[in-house]
XYZ file of N, CA and C in Angstrom:
789
model
N -6.606 -74.034 5.313
C -6.389 -73.027 6.328
C -5.316 -72.033 5.968
N -4.242 -72.544 5.535
C -3.205 -71.614 5.114
C -3.639 -70.609 4.003
N -4.494 -71.101 3.072
C -4.981 -70.342 1.967
C -5.832 -69.284 2.498
N -6.726 -69.566 3.440
C -7.640 -68.585 4.100
C -6.915 -67.527 4.839
N -5.863 -67.937 5.553
C -5.048 -66.947 6.370
C -4.263 -66.003 5.355
N -3.802 -66.577 4.282
C -3.127 -65.678 3.284
C -4.100 -64.604 2.706
N -5.307 -65.073 2.284
C -6.280 -64.207 1.810
C -6.637 -63.070 2.799
N -6.733 -63.424 4.124
C -7.082 -62.450 5.082
C -5.965 -61.494 5.339
N -4.708 -61.865 5.216
C -3.552 -60.958 5.442
C -3.445 -59.935 4.298
N -3.955 -60.246 3.048
C -3.942 -59.426 1.914
C -5.128 -58.496 1.793
N -6.069 -58.404 2.822
C -7.155 -57.536 2.623
C -6.857 -56.084 2.567
N -7.612 -55.239 1.803
C -7.290 -53.830 1.701
C -8.125 -53.007 2.640
N -8.089 -51.681 2.407
C -8.942 -50.775 3.281
C -10.403 -50.872 2.908
N -11.225 -50.749 3.922
C -12.604 -50.662 3.642
C -13.067 -49.332 3.156
N -14.213 -49.194 2.674
C -14.732 -47.869 2.145
C -14.747 -46.782 3.290
N -15.237 -47.300 4.464
C -15.249 -46.413 5.578
C -13.859 -45.815 5.993
N -12.880 -46.685 5.839
C -11.407 -46.330 6.187
C -10.988 -45.367 5.125
N -11.239 -45.621 3.909
C -10.867 -44.794 2.763
C -11.545 -43.406 2.904
N -12.819 -43.350 3.278
C -13.546 -42.157 3.428
C -12.919 -41.298 4.604
N -12.513 -41.936 5.656
C -11.895 -41.153 6.708
C -10.574 -40.562 6.350
N -9.787 -41.291 5.535
C -8.543 -40.837 5.054
C -8.709 -39.626 4.161
N -9.659 -39.683 3.257
C -9.905 -38.584 2.312
C -10.454 -37.338 3.062
N -11.270 -37.552 4.118
C -11.691 -36.381 4.955
C -10.530 -35.726 5.648
N -9.619 -36.561 6.216
C -8.461 -35.965 6.915
C -7.590 -35.267 5.845
N -7.358 -35.842 4.711
C -6.567 -35.085 3.671
C -7.223 -33.816 3.348
N -8.561 -33.742 3.145
C -9.220 -32.547 2.857
C -9.190 -31.502 3.971
N -9.210 -31.965 5.202
C -9.085 -30.948 6.353
C -7.700 -30.351 6.363
N -6.693 -31.216 6.045
C -5.274 -30.690 6.045
C -5.093 -29.689 4.927
N -5.597 -29.914 3.759
C -5.460 -29.028 2.671
C -6.177 -27.776 2.951
N -7.392 -27.894 3.525
C -8.161 -26.638 3.879
C -7.460 -25.872 4.951
N -6.809 -26.551 5.949
C -6.112 -25.787 6.987
C -4.860 -25.058 6.331
N -4.161 -25.752 5.409
C -3.053 -25.035 4.764
C -3.542 -23.742 4.028
N -4.646 -23.877 3.250
C -5.127 -22.761 2.516
C -5.602 -21.624 3.433
N -6.299 -21.985 4.475
C -6.734 -20.924 5.447
C -5.573 -20.311 6.149
N -4.558 -21.205 6.399
C -3.323 -20.687 7.036
C -2.608 -19.602 6.272
N -2.597 -19.820 4.873
C -1.915 -18.821 3.999
C -2.722 -17.472 4.089
N -4.042 -17.594 4.073
C -4.827 -16.394 4.069
C -4.614 -15.657 5.388
N -4.553 -16.349 6.476
C -4.408 -15.749 7.788
C -2.997 -15.111 7.913
N -2.000 -15.734 7.319
C -0.683 -15.259 7.382
C -0.656 -13.948 6.566
N -1.309 -13.886 5.418
C -1.258 -12.701 4.633
C -2.010 -11.541 5.268
N -3.115 -11.847 6.002
C -3.790 -10.819 6.755
C -2.971 -10.293 7.861
N -2.256 -11.195 8.514
C -1.346 -10.751 9.622
C -0.252 -9.824 8.987
N 0.246 -10.180 7.842
C 1.308 -9.296 7.187
C 0.768 -7.973 6.796
N -0.494 -7.862 6.370
C -1.073 -6.605 6.056
C -1.285 -5.807 7.272
N -1.651 -6.329 8.396
C -1.788 -5.658 9.591
C -0.430 -5.113 10.096
N 0.600 -5.936 9.888
C 1.946 -5.525 10.195
C 2.426 -4.279 9.349
N 2.070 -4.305 8.068
C 2.460 -3.246 7.174
C 1.727 -1.963 7.682
N 0.431 -2.040 8.140
C -0.245 -0.892 8.622
C 0.406 -0.349 9.932
N 0.667 -1.239 10.867
C 1.167 -0.860 12.217
C 2.636 -0.478 12.249
N 3.489 -1.250 11.482
C 4.886 -1.034 11.550
C 5.430 -0.116 10.504
N 4.641 0.178 9.448
C 5.261 1.005 8.460
C 4.415 2.256 8.137
N 3.118 2.048 7.795
C 2.308 3.239 7.463
C 2.096 4.062 8.603
N 1.609 3.470 9.722
C 1.338 4.308 10.956
C 2.667 4.979 11.526
N 3.730 4.356 11.338
C 5.018 4.896 11.872
C 5.507 6.071 10.937
N 5.148 5.930 9.614
C 5.537 7.092 8.805
C 4.655 8.340 9.086
N 3.338 8.097 9.377
C 2.519 9.137 9.750
C 3.096 9.765 11.078
N 3.466 8.974 12.032
C 4.019 9.475 13.199
C 5.332 10.315 12.949
N 6.206 9.854 12.035
C 7.415 10.552 11.721
C 7.071 11.923 11.063
N 6.084 11.955 10.156
C 5.645 13.130 9.585
C 5.163 14.177 10.582
N 4.330 13.632 11.515
C 3.748 14.507 12.605
C 4.905 15.003 13.488
N 5.893 14.135 13.736
C 7.034 14.539 14.597
C 7.861 15.669 13.918
N 7.989 15.531 12.599
C 8.715 16.556 11.835
C 7.963 17.927 12.011
N 6.651 17.912 11.929
C 5.852 19.188 12.026
C 6.084 19.740 13.421
N 5.958 18.838 14.434
C 6.019 19.340 15.838
C 7.393 19.899 16.054
N 8.481 19.342 15.544
C 9.862 19.810 15.793
C 10.225 21.013 14.944
N 9.734 21.083 13.735
C 10.138 22.134 12.809
C 9.157 23.301 12.776
N 7.892 22.970 13.092
C 6.777 23.987 12.984
C 6.259 24.110 11.584
N 6.792 23.290 10.660
C 6.309 23.273 9.287
C 6.318 21.866 8.793
N 5.701 21.565 7.688
C 5.603 20.252 7.172
C 6.904 19.968 6.383
N 7.046 18.733 5.968
C 8.317 18.334 5.348
C 8.622 19.141 4.101
N 9.821 19.719 4.130
C 10.305 20.439 2.967
C 9.832 21.880 2.894
N 9.013 22.302 3.803
C 8.578 23.704 3.873
C 9.566 24.671 4.421
N 9.455 25.950 4.180
C 10.418 26.910 4.674
C 9.985 27.251 6.102
N 10.928 27.292 6.970
C 10.677 27.727 8.384
C 10.512 29.280 8.469
N 11.181 29.959 7.684
C 11.125 31.321 7.711
C 9.969 31.981 6.918
N 9.559 31.367 5.867
C 8.394 31.748 5.053
C 7.585 30.591 4.742
N 6.889 30.078 5.779
C 6.116 28.820 5.540
C 4.986 29.020 4.563
N 4.699 27.988 3.822
C 3.554 27.998 2.908
C 2.579 26.801 3.185
N 2.863 26.047 4.250
C 2.087 24.909 4.638
C 1.888 23.953 3.557
N 2.978 23.755 2.692
C 3.032 22.800 1.605
C 4.103 21.805 1.805
N 3.945 20.550 1.569
C 5.095 19.707 1.413
C 6.019 20.212 0.293
N 7.328 20.340 0.561
C 8.272 20.901 -0.299
C 7.997 22.396 -0.731
N 7.368 23.038 0.296
C 6.938 24.446 -0.028
C 8.136 25.383 -0.238
N 9.361 24.975 0.293
C 10.485 25.881 0.146
C 10.893 26.001 -1.382
N 10.523 25.024 -2.146
C 10.816 25.021 -3.566
C 9.551 25.427 -4.403
N 8.630 25.971 -3.751
C 7.294 26.291 -4.418
C 7.566 27.307 -5.545
N 6.859 27.113 -6.695
C 6.954 28.126 -7.772
C 5.492 28.296 -8.174
N 5.004 29.572 -8.268
C 3.608 29.890 -8.630
C 3.492 29.874 -10.111
N 2.343 29.455 -10.558
C 1.966 29.508 -11.971
C 1.730 30.988 -12.352
N 1.723 31.247 -13.619
C 1.571 32.644 -14.072
C 0.178 33.190 -13.617
N 0.245 34.280 -12.817
C -0.971 34.850 -12.450
C -1.538 34.264 -11.044
N -0.839 33.253 -10.525
C -1.387 32.604 -9.334
C -0.617 33.171 -8.110
N -1.257 33.361 -7.022
C -0.601 33.976 -5.884
C 0.355 32.988 -5.258
N 1.383 33.539 -4.628
C 2.370 32.717 -3.905
C 1.768 31.907 -2.764
N 0.798 32.649 -2.024
C 0.177 31.904 -0.924
C -1.215 32.607 -0.685
N -2.224 31.763 -0.275
C -3.506 32.360 -0.003
C -4.208 32.582 -1.361
N -5.427 33.074 -1.333
C -6.149 33.308 -2.502
C -6.576 32.136 -3.290
N -6.755 32.251 -4.532
C -7.151 31.075 -5.376
C -5.959 30.281 -5.778
N -5.842 29.056 -5.207
C -4.629 28.196 -5.493
C -4.857 27.139 -6.565
N -6.091 27.106 -7.140
C -6.423 26.050 -8.141
C -5.506 26.071 -9.327
N -4.841 27.247 -9.632
C -3.975 27.346 -10.804
C -2.479 27.198 -10.417
N -2.264 27.018 -9.129
C -0.884 27.001 -8.726
C -0.083 25.919 -9.292
N 1.179 26.101 -9.404
C 2.042 25.014 -9.846
C 2.481 24.229 -8.581
N 2.207 22.957 -8.589
C 2.529 22.203 -7.379
C 4.020 21.855 -7.299
N 4.578 21.986 -6.082
C 5.973 21.725 -5.826
C 6.212 20.187 -6.219
N 7.511 19.920 -6.472
C 7.800 18.513 -6.669
C 7.408 17.663 -5.418
N 7.040 16.414 -5.706
C 6.928 15.522 -4.465
C 8.267 15.267 -3.936
N 8.277 14.643 -2.713
C 9.532 14.323 -2.084
C 9.553 12.801 -1.904
N 10.515 12.141 -2.511
C 10.754 10.753 -2.406
C 12.196 10.464 -1.957
N 12.641 9.217 -2.007
C 13.973 8.883 -1.699
C 14.590 8.184 -2.828
N 15.721 8.606 -3.364
C 16.476 7.960 -4.407
C 15.832 8.057 -5.718
N 14.557 7.576 -5.930
C 13.893 7.677 -7.235
C 12.406 7.982 -6.908
N 11.792 8.569 -7.901
C 10.298 8.626 -7.782
C 9.597 7.274 -7.720
N 8.553 7.193 -6.884
C 7.882 5.886 -6.708
C 7.203 5.547 -7.987
N 7.090 4.279 -8.417
C 6.507 3.829 -9.615
C 5.043 4.248 -9.643
N 4.507 4.592 -10.884
C 3.139 4.906 -11.169
C 2.552 6.171 -10.512
N 3.431 6.993 -9.891
C 3.017 8.233 -9.340
C 2.569 9.178 -10.565
N 1.525 10.029 -10.420
C 1.165 10.890 -11.488
C 1.856 12.169 -11.461
N 2.479 12.515 -10.312
C 3.280 13.778 -10.313
C 4.387 13.687 -11.257
N 4.611 14.743 -12.029
C 5.570 14.790 -13.073
C 6.943 14.555 -12.610
N 7.259 15.103 -11.445
C 8.696 15.005 -10.939
C 8.716 14.896 -9.480
N 9.822 14.490 -8.978
C 9.992 14.409 -7.460
C 11.504 14.729 -7.161
N 11.591 15.441 -6.009
C 12.895 15.542 -5.404
C 13.219 14.272 -4.606
N 14.402 13.826 -4.541
C 14.686 12.466 -4.000
C 15.676 12.501 -2.831
N 15.297 13.416 -1.881
C 16.093 13.464 -0.665
C 15.240 13.400 0.578
N 14.270 12.545 0.518
C 13.332 12.381 1.664
C 14.073 12.210 3.018
N 15.052 11.148 3.055
C 15.721 10.889 4.301
C 16.449 12.120 4.891
N 17.063 12.802 3.955
C 17.866 13.944 4.432
C 17.034 14.986 5.281
N 15.786 15.156 4.894
C 14.897 16.107 5.720
C 14.767 15.631 7.185
N 14.574 14.322 7.304
C 14.304 13.742 8.620
C 15.649 13.689 9.376
N 16.702 13.311 8.699
C 18.022 13.276 9.340
C 18.492 14.647 9.920
N 18.194 15.737 9.230
C 18.572 17.054 9.661
C 17.999 17.393 11.047
N 16.726 16.906 11.229
C 16.082 17.159 12.555
C 16.260 16.122 13.578
N 16.983 15.054 13.235
C 17.199 13.966 14.119
C 15.971 13.168 14.401
N 15.115 13.056 13.429
C 13.862 12.321 13.627
C 14.063 10.859 13.073
N 13.803 9.873 13.949
C 13.916 8.578 13.560
C 12.889 8.042 12.661
N 13.231 7.515 11.512
C 12.324 6.982 10.544
C 11.958 5.539 10.860
N 10.816 5.035 10.403
C 10.530 3.538 10.572
C 11.662 2.695 10.048
N 11.789 1.544 10.548
C 12.912 0.689 10.049
C 12.803 0.319 8.528
N 11.542 0.227 8.070
C 11.373 -0.098 6.608
C 12.063 -1.395 6.141
N 12.614 -1.327 5.003
C 13.175 -2.528 4.398
C 14.513 -2.796 4.952
N 15.296 -1.723 5.143
C 16.716 -1.809 5.609
C 17.315 -0.480 5.863
N 18.495 -0.388 6.442
C 19.128 0.939 6.644
C 19.360 1.650 5.325
N 18.858 2.843 5.201
C 18.945 3.522 3.940
C 17.829 3.305 3.027
N 16.971 2.358 3.387
C 15.666 2.004 2.653
C 14.471 2.108 3.491
N 14.521 3.061 4.464
C 13.439 3.193 5.370
C 12.106 3.604 4.789
N 12.099 4.059 3.607
C 10.880 4.467 2.855
C 10.241 3.294 2.112
N 10.856 2.112 2.194
C 10.376 0.925 1.362
C 10.031 -0.203 2.428
N 9.095 -1.016 1.957
C 8.695 -2.222 2.704
C 8.436 -3.307 1.657
N 9.145 -4.468 1.947
C 9.003 -5.653 1.006
C 7.945 -6.616 1.630
N 7.096 -7.199 0.748
C 6.116 -8.203 1.072
C 5.803 -9.063 -0.085
N 5.074 -10.176 0.114
C 4.703 -11.093 -0.898
C 3.217 -10.853 -1.258
N 2.978 -10.952 -2.596
C 1.628 -10.777 -3.047
C 0.898 -12.114 -2.925
N -0.339 -12.153 -3.383
C -1.184 -13.414 -3.177
C -0.678 -14.599 -4.092
N 0.179 -14.278 -5.029
C 0.771 -15.304 -5.819
C 2.197 -15.701 -5.354
N 2.592 -15.135 -4.234
C 3.915 -15.502 -3.737
C 5.049 -14.741 -4.285
N 4.785 -13.653 -5.065
C 5.888 -12.904 -5.718
C 6.153 -11.600 -4.899
N 7.448 -11.146 -4.945
C 7.779 -10.044 -4.064
C 7.280 -8.712 -4.636
N 6.730 -7.918 -3.693
C 6.248 -6.548 -4.001
C 6.932 -5.572 -3.070
N 6.884 -4.248 -3.390
C 7.617 -3.309 -2.575
C 6.704 -2.059 -2.439
N 6.333 -1.640 -1.222
C 5.696 -0.472 -1.011
C 6.720 0.667 -0.874
N 6.439 1.858 -1.460
C 7.343 3.010 -1.292
C 6.542 4.223 -0.913
N 7.089 4.920 0.088
C 6.472 6.143 0.552
C 7.034 7.436 -0.064
N 6.208 8.388 -0.487
C 6.534 9.694 -0.827
C 5.568 10.707 -0.226
N 5.922 11.918 -0.152
C 5.029 13.043 0.322
C 4.839 14.154 -0.786
N 3.690 14.689 -0.802
C 3.487 15.817 -1.855
C 2.333 16.613 -1.431
N 2.187 17.815 -2.003
C 1.069 18.721 -1.812
C 0.286 18.698 -3.074
N -1.032 18.502 -2.898
C -2.013 18.469 -4.025
C -2.794 19.851 -4.047
N -2.874 20.493 -5.142
C -3.615 21.770 -5.178
C -5.133 21.425 -5.155
N -5.941 22.486 -4.799
C -7.387 22.279 -4.843
C -7.896 21.863 -6.308
N -8.715 20.840 -6.285
C -9.266 20.326 -7.530
C -8.625 18.982 -7.915
N -7.567 18.608 -7.170
C -6.891 17.343 -7.500
C -7.891 16.248 -7.289
N -7.910 15.310 -8.276
C -8.860 14.199 -8.257
C -9.045 13.477 -6.899
N -7.794 13.063 -6.367
C -7.838 12.285 -5.158
C -7.845 13.186 -3.858
N -8.057 14.510 -4.004
C -8.155 15.427 -2.831
C -6.960 16.310 -2.795
N -7.117 17.476 -2.085
C -6.159 18.563 -2.017
C -5.382 18.375 -0.671
N -4.389 19.267 -0.572
C -3.565 19.289 0.660
C -2.377 18.380 0.716
N -1.776 18.312 1.841
C -0.611 17.432 2.009
C -0.974 15.997 2.203
N -0.285 15.160 1.462
C -0.714 13.698 1.412
C 0.598 12.878 1.452
N 0.440 11.697 2.047
C 1.492 10.679 1.919
C 1.124 9.750 0.818
N 2.044 9.550 -0.172
C 1.701 8.680 -1.338
C 2.311 7.304 -1.030
N 1.501 6.273 -1.310
C 1.879 4.816 -1.027
C 1.790 4.129 -2.316
N 2.932 3.835 -2.967
C 3.020 3.149 -4.258
C 3.334 1.667 -3.990
N 2.935 0.781 -4.962
C 3.273 -0.604 -4.875
C 2.268 -1.390 -3.998
N 1.080 -0.989 -3.925
C -0.005 -1.722 -3.164
C -0.704 -2.652 -4.132
N -0.765 -3.974 -3.801
C -1.669 -4.889 -4.547
C -3.167 -4.425 -4.131
N -4.063 -4.788 -5.036
C -5.455 -4.349 -4.699
C -5.964 -4.873 -3.343
N -5.648 -6.022 -2.954
C -6.169 -6.553 -1.630
C -5.474 -5.831 -0.579
N -4.275 -5.453 -0.717
C -3.544 -4.654 0.464
C -4.154 -3.286 0.483
N -4.372 -2.720 -0.721
C -4.954 -1.379 -0.699
C -6.386 -1.332 -0.022
N -7.193 -2.374 -0.352
C -8.472 -2.425 0.307
C -8.430 -2.652 1.773
N -7.505 -3.532 2.159
C -7.272 -3.786 3.570
C -6.903 -2.572 4.348
N -5.928 -1.850 3.813
C -5.510 -0.574 4.481
C -6.639 0.414 4.522
N -7.377 0.490 3.515
C -8.519 1.492 3.437
C -9.551 1.119 4.509
N -9.788 -0.178 4.647
C -10.786 -0.651 5.704
C -10.249 -0.371 7.103
N -8.974 -0.459 7.293
C -8.394 -0.234 8.668
C -8.381 1.255 8.798
N -8.174 2.107 7.915
C -8.046 3.561 8.161
C -9.470 4.267 8.086
N -10.175 3.962 7.122
C -11.468 4.652 6.979
C -12.683 3.865 7.405
N -12.481 2.626 7.733
C -13.574 1.805 8.124
C -14.360 1.106 7.015
N -14.089 1.434 5.782
C -14.610 0.808 4.588
C -13.687 0.927 3.396
N -13.770 -0.065 2.575
C -12.916 0.032 1.286
C -13.687 0.830 0.241
N -13.239 2.054 0.087
C -13.935 3.055 -0.871
C -12.759 3.817 -1.450
N -12.587 3.726 -2.791
C -11.536 4.276 -3.534
C -11.567 5.774 -3.554
N -12.734 6.440 -3.359
C -12.842 7.896 -3.605
C -13.370 8.620 -2.327
N -13.465 7.933 -1.184
C -13.996 8.556 0.010
C -13.021 8.455 1.217
N -12.999 9.353 2.114
C -12.219 9.245 3.295
C -10.743 9.895 3.161
N -9.862 9.492 4.119
C -8.554 9.944 4.129
C -7.683 9.093 3.323
N -8.098 7.917 2.971
C -7.212 6.994 2.201
C -7.951 6.683 0.888
N -7.383 7.089 -0.282
C -8.040 7.016 -1.557
C -7.105 6.515 -2.559
N -7.706 6.212 -3.768
C -6.860 5.774 -4.864
C -6.427 6.963 -5.673
N -5.163 6.984 -6.062
C -4.691 8.084 -6.884
C -5.434 8.196 -8.138
N -5.946 9.421 -8.537
C -6.540 9.602 -9.799
C -8.092 9.396 -9.773
N -8.655 8.907 -8.716
C -10.072 8.623 -8.565
C -10.743 9.800 -7.937
N -11.562 10.505 -8.689
C -12.200 11.765 -8.271
C -13.414 11.523 -7.468
N -13.555 12.363 -6.403
C -14.777 12.364 -5.629
C -15.724 13.489 -6.141
N -16.239 13.292 -7.272
C -16.878 14.323 -7.972
C -18.441 14.330 -7.778
N -18.969 13.306 -7.127
C -20.403 13.200 -6.942
C -20.718 12.965 -5.588
N -21.449 13.884 -4.929
C -21.847 13.769 -3.557
C -23.120 12.967 -3.311
N -23.317 12.472 -2.133
C -24.467 11.740 -1.770
C -24.815 10.488 -2.484
N -23.738 9.834 -3.047
C -23.905 8.437 -3.698
C -22.909 7.534 -3.067
N -23.204 6.272 -3.282
C -22.241 5.205 -2.887
C -20.922 5.342 -3.439
N -19.831 4.978 -2.773
C -18.527 5.034 -3.241
C -18.274 4.003 -4.380
N -17.051 3.850 -4.743
C -16.705 2.863 -5.746
C -15.510 1.941 -5.274
N -15.467 0.807 -5.954
C -14.407 -0.165 -5.559
C -13.027 0.348 -6.062
N -11.978 -0.131 -5.461
C -10.659 0.134 -5.897
C -10.479 -0.443 -7.292
N -9.913 0.331 -8.189
C -9.825 -0.016 -9.655
C -8.610 -0.830 -9.742
N -8.868 -2.197 -9.793
C -7.787 -3.142 -9.889
C -8.100 -4.370 -9.091
N -7.661 -5.554 -9.425
C -7.941 -6.771 -8.709
C -6.770 -7.694 -8.746
N -6.733 -8.679 -7.852
C -5.588 -9.588 -7.827
C -5.534 -10.613 -9.030
N -6.536 -10.572 -9.865
C -6.520 -11.486 -11.060
C -5.764 -10.786 -12.218
N -5.287 -9.500 -12.030
C -4.595 -8.753 -13.010
C -3.152 -8.873 -12.718
N -2.236 -8.865 -13.754
C -0.749 -8.765 -13.491
C -0.293 -7.326 -13.860
N 1.071 -7.208 -13.717
C 1.672 -5.930 -13.884
C 1.640 -5.444 -15.333
N 1.389 -6.349 -16.260
C 1.401 -6.007 -17.697
C -0.008 -5.560 -18.183
N -1.000 -5.622 -17.276
C -2.349 -5.244 -17.697
C -2.387 -3.902 -18.210
N -3.057 -3.687 -19.335
C -3.114 -2.327 -20.009
C -3.797 -1.328 -19.152
N -4.967 -1.740 -18.517
C -5.720 -0.886 -17.647
C -6.164 -1.680 -16.454
N -6.152 -0.961 -15.339
C -6.652 -1.606 -14.105
C -8.223 -1.704 -14.166
N -8.704 -2.685 -13.547
C -10.241 -2.935 -13.521
C -10.595 -3.647 -12.272
N -11.718 -3.316 -11.682
C -12.152 -4.000 -10.484
C -12.684 -5.415 -10.780
N -13.037 -5.611 -12.083
C -13.726 -7.017 -12.414
C -12.888 -7.822 -13.458
N -12.042 -7.281 -14.132
C -11.352 -7.945 -15.279
C -10.573 -9.115 -14.687
N -10.686 -10.311 -15.400
C -9.854 -11.448 -15.016
C -9.153 -12.039 -16.203
N -8.760 -11.170 -17.185
C -8.158 -11.665 -18.324
C -6.662 -12.100 -18.163
N -6.094 -11.689 -17.074
C -4.669 -11.925 -16.820
C -4.515 -12.846 -15.576
N -5.302 -13.818 -15.434
C -5.412 -14.629 -14.170
C -4.470 -15.818 -14.308
N -3.191 -15.573 -14.049
C -2.189 -16.638 -14.009
C -1.562 -16.732 -12.573
N -1.425 -17.858 -12.014
C -0.906 -18.003 -10.724
C 0.548 -17.620 -10.572
N 1.236 -17.656 -11.667
C 2.679 -17.342 -11.581
C 2.995 -15.877 -11.840
N 1.928 -15.095 -12.138
C 2.100 -13.659 -12.453
C 2.357 -12.734 -11.165
N 2.999 -11.692 -11.323
C 3.166 -10.770 -10.299
C 1.895 -9.855 -10.327
N 1.224 -9.700 -9.243
C -0.054 -9.037 -9.149
C 0.132 -7.570 -9.476
N -0.847 -6.949 -10.197
C -0.870 -5.536 -10.479
C -0.738 -4.681 -9.215
N -0.134 -3.533 -9.246
C -0.023 -2.658 -8.076
C -0.673 -1.360 -8.332
N -1.140 -0.789 -7.301
C -1.860 0.575 -7.280
C -1.144 1.586 -6.499
N -1.586 2.802 -6.611
C -0.988 3.999 -5.886
C -2.176 4.562 -4.989
N -1.947 4.770 -3.680
C -2.935 5.365 -2.852
C -2.368 6.680 -2.238
N -3.213 7.608 -1.851
C -2.779 8.775 -1.132
C -3.518 8.842 0.224
N -2.747 9.159 1.299
C -3.281 9.223 2.626
C -3.165 10.659 3.136
N -4.273 11.250 3.311
C -4.368 12.665 3.784
C -3.785 12.851 5.062
N -2.810 13.842 5.133
C -2.169 14.136 6.438
C -3.013 15.174 7.229
N -2.746 15.302 8.524
C -3.510 16.148 9.352
C -2.968 17.592 9.230
N -1.636 17.754 8.885
C -1.031 19.024 8.773
C -0.574 19.307 7.310
């Protein structure tokens, strides 16, 4: 009797019990994975609402208060970002007429030019323009860094969005006119913002586009954003499908987008 009682007390889990435990573990792991995706989606929505939208509002507030866009001359407006420092190319008119050959004014950034911008140069006094008119900028990353926003990419590494403004002459690949430049976007963040702003993720259509992607063919389907989260910052060229740099510890490649302003 003692021997039988001892054997009974040493019995292990049944197959059914083990199956239930494994199912529970699987559900927990799945919930954690889904939770991370939901958290990242919530962060992207926050970037749109608390940073991108508020910079658009600040830009519009500047136009409403000054009567001109950021950096333009109030006495001799040219309707260009940084138009006060505008310089015409040889033979190009100062305003009006054919502007395709015009020399573009420097972009306006803060502190330093944003990474991967194609504009050759930038003036770095963005905050000063808004401070002069008493316009409150979005909180951004911190006091003095209102043009920046820090977030984590899909690998958990820190990334930073930076805002600049510039005027693009007619014929510019990503569209002409006054635009807000957003540098430091991971491909999934860029696609998410495009979906929120234009209703679909299309690198060459709408008000939100990828820098350097030309809208040269009408009446055809758009194209994907050139770059994906399987590429890291050292990738030689961005690609929508390349997966040669797929390492979990890498910092995800970043892209530059332009957002067409209304003024």
